[in-house]
PDB file of C-alpha atoms in Angstrom:
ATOM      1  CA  UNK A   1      85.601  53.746  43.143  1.00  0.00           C
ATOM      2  CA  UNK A   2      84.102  57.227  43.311  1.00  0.00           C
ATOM      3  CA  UNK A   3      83.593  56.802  46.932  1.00  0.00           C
ATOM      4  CA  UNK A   4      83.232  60.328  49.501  1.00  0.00           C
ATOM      5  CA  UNK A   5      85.390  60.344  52.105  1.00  0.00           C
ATOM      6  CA  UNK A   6      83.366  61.873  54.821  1.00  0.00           C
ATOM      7  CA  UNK A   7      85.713  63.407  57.975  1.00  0.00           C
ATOM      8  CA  UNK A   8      84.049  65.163  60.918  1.00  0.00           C
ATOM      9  CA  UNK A   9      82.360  64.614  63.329  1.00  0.00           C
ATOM     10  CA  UNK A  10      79.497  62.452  64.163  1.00  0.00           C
ATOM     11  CA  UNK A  11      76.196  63.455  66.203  1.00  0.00           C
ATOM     12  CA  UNK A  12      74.883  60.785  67.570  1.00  0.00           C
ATOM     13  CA  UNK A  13      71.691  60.717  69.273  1.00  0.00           C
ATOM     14  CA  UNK A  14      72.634  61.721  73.262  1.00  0.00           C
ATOM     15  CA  UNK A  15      74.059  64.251  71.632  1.00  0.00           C
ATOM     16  CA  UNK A  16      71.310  65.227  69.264  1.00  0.00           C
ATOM     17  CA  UNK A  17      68.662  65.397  72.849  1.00  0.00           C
ATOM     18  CA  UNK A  18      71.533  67.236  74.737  1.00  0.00           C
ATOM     19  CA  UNK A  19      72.008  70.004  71.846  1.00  0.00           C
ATOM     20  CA  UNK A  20      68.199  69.988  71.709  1.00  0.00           C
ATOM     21  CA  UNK A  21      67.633  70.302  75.903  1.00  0.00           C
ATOM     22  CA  UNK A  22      70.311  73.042  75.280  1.00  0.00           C
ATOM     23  CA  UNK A  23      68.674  74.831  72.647  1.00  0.00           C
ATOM     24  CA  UNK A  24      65.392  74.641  74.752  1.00  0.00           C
ATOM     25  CA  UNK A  25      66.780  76.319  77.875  1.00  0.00           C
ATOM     26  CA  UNK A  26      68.730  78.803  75.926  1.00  0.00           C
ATOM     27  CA  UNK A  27      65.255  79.791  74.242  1.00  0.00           C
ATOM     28  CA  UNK A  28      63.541  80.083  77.904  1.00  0.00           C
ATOM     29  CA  UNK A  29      66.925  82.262  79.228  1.00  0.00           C
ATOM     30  CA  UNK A  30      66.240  84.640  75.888  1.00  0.00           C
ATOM     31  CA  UNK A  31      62.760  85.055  76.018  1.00  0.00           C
ATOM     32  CA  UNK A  32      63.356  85.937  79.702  1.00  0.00           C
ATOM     33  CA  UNK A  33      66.402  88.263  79.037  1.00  0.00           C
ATOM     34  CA  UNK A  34      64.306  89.857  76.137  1.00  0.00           C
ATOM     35  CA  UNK A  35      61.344  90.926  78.046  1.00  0.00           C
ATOM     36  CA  UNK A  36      63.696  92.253  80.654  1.00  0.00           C
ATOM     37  CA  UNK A  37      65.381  94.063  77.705  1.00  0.00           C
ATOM     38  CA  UNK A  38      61.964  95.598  76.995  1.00  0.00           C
ATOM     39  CA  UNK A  39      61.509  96.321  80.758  1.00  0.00           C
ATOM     40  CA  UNK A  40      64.708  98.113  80.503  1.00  0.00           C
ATOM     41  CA  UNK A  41      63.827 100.210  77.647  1.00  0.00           C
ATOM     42  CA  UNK A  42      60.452 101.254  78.943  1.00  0.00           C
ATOM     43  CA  UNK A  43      61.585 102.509  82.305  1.00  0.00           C
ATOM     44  CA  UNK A  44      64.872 104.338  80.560  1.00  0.00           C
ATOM     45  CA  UNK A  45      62.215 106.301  77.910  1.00  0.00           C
ATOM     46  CA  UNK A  46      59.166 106.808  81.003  1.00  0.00           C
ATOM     47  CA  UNK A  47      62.711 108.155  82.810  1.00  0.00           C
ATOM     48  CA  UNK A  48      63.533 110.355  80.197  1.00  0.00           C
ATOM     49  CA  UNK A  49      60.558 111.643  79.444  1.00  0.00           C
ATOM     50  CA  UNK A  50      59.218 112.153  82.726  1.00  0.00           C
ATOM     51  CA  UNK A  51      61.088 114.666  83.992  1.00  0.00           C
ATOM     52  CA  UNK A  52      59.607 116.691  80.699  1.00  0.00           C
ATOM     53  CA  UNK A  53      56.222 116.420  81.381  1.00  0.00           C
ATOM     54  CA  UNK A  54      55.759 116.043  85.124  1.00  0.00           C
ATOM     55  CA  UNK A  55      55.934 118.497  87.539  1.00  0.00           C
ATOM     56  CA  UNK A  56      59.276 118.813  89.283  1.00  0.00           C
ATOM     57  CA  UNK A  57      59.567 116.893  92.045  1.00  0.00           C
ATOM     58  CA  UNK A  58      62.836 115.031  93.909  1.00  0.00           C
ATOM     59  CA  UNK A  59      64.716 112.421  91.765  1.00  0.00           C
ATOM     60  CA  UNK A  60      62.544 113.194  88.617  1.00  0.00           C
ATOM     61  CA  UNK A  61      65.824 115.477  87.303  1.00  0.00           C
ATOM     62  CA  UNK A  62      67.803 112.791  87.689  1.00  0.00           C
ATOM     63  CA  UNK A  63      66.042 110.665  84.951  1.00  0.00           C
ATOM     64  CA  UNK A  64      67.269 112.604  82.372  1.00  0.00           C
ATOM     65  CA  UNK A  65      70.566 110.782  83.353  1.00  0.00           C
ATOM     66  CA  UNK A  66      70.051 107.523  84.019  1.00  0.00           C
ATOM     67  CA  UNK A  67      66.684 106.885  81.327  1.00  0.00           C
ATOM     68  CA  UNK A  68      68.857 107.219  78.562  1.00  0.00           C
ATOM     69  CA  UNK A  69      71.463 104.943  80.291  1.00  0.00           C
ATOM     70  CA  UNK A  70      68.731 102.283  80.480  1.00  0.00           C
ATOM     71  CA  UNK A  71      68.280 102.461  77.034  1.00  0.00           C
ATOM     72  CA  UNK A  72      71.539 102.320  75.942  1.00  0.00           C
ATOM     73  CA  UNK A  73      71.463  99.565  78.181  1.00  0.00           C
ATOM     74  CA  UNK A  74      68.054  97.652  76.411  1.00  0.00           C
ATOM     75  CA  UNK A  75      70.265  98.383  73.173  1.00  0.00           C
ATOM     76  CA  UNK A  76      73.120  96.548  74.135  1.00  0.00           C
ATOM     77  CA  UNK A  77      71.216  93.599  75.195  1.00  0.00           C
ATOM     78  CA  UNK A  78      69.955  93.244  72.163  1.00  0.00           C
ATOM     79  CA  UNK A  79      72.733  91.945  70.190  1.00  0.00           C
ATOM     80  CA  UNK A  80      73.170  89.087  72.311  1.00  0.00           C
ATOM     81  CA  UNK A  81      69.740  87.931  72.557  1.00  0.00           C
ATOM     82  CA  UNK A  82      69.186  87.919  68.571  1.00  0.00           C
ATOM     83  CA  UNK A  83      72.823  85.217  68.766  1.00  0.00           C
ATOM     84  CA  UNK A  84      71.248  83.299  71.171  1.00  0.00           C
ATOM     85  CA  UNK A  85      68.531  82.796  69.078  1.00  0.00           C
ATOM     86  CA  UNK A  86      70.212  82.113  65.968  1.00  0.00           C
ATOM     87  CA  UNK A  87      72.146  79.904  68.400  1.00  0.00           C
ATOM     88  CA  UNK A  88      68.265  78.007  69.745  1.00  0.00           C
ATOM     89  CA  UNK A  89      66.569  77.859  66.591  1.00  0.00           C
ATOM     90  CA  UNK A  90      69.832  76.489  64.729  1.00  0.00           C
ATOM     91  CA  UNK A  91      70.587  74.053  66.492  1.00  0.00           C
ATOM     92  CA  UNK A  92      66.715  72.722  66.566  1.00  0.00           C
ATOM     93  CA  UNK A  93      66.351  72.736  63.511  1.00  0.00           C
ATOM     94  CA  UNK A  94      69.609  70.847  62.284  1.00  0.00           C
ATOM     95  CA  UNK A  95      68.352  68.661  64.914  1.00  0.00           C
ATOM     96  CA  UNK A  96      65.293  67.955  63.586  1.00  0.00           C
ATOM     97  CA  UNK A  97      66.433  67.409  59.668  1.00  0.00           C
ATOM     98  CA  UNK A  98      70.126  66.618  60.390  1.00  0.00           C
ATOM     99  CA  UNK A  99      71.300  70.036  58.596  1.00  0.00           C
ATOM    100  CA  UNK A 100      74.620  70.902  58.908  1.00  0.00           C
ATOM    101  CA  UNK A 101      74.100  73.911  58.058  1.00  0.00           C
ATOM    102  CA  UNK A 102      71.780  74.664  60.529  1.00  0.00           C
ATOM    103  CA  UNK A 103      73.915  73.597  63.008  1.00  0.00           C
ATOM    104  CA  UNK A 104      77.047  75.430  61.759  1.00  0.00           C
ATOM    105  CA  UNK A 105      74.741  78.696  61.623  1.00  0.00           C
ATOM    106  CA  UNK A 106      73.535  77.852  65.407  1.00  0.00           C
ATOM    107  CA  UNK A 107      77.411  77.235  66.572  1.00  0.00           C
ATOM    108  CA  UNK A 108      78.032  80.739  64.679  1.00  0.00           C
ATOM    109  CA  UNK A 109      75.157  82.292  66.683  1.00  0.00           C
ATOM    110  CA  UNK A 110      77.118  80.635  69.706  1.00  0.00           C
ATOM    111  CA  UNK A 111      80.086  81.978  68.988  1.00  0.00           C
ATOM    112  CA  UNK A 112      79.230  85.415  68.798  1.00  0.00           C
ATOM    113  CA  UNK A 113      77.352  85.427  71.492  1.00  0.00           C
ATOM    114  CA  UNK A 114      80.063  83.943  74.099  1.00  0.00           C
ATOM    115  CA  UNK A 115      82.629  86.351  72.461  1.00  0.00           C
ATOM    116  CA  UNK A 116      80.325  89.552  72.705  1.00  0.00           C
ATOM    117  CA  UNK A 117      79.350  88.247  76.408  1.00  0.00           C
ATOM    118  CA  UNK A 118      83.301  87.839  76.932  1.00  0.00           C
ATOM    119  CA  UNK A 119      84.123  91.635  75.316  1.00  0.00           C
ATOM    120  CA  UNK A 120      81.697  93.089  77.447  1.00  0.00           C
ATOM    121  CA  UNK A 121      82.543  91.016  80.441  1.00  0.00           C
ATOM    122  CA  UNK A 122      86.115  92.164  80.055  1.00  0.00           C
ATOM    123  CA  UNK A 123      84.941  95.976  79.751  1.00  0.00           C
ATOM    124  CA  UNK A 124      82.756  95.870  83.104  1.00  0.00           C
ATOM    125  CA  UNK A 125      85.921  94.352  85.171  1.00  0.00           C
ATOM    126  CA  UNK A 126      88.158  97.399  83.385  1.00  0.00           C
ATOM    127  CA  UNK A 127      85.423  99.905  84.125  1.00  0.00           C
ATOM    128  CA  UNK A 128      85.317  98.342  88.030  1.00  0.00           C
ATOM    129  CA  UNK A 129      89.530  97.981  88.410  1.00  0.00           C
ATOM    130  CA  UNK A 130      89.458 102.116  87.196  1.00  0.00           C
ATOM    131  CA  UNK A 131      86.455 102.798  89.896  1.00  0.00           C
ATOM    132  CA  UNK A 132      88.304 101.161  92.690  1.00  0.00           C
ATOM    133  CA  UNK A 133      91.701 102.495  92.134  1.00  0.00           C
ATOM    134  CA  UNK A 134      89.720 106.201  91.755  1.00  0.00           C
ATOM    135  CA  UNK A 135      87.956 105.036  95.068  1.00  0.00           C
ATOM    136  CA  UNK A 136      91.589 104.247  96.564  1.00  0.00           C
ATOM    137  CA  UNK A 137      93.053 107.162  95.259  1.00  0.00           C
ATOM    138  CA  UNK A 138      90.629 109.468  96.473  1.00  0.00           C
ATOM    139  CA  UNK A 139      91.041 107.821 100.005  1.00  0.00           C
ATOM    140  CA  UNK A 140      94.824 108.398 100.249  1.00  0.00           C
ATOM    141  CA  UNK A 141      94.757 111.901  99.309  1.00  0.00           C
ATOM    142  CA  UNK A 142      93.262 112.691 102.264  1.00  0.00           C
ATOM    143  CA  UNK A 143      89.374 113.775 101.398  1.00  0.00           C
ATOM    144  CA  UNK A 144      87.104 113.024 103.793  1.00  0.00           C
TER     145      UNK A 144
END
């Protein structure tokens, strides 16, 4: 009578090809989001550095501004795109082996990744409420 008691839940096979399908797509939006990650980060260091080596010309000052935002920018991207993978390749490979580990690791990947995505989400409306009510503000007083 030394029987295990399993509780949980069971993955059955539709769900198995519809976490896999997932996985898949979430591994094509990555790659894509990485390489314009690295996109991001080239422009904001040929931005930066630019304005150091080339003669000066319009817009060129400007650079020093904005490259380094784009690479803050590339930075902040990152984090996201290394959960989703852990997220892809987790999830494939408990899959593929019926690892529940795996897939606990790939729903942690998940997890981080919607709740950074939601943080950051949250900051950008905050940052866009303060611009408009600056905008407003700005308006009433009169400046023209």
């Amino acid at each position: 009578m030394n029987e295990e008691i399993k509780t949980g839940m069971v993955i059955d096979e539709t769900m198995k090809a519809d976490l896999l399908s997932s996985a898949k797509w979430a591994k094509f939006l990555l790659v894509v989001c990485a390489i314009v990650m690295a996109l991001y980060f080239v422009v904001g260091v040929v931005l930066t550095i630019a304005p150091m080596v080339l003669p000066p010309a319009p817009m060129i000052g400007g650079g020093i501004i904005v490259g380094p935002l784009y690479v803050i920018c590339a930075l902040i991207m990152l984090y996201p795109i290394v959960k989703g993978f852990q997220f892809a390749n987790g999830v494939k490979k408990a899959c593929q082996s019926d690892d529940e580990a795996q897939l606990a690791r790939g729903f942690a990947g998940l997890r981080a990744y919607l709740k950074f995505s939601g943080i950051l989400t949250i900051i950008a409306l905050v940052i866009l409420a303060l611009a408009l009510i600056a905008v407003f503000v700005y308006n009433c007083m009169g400046a023209n």
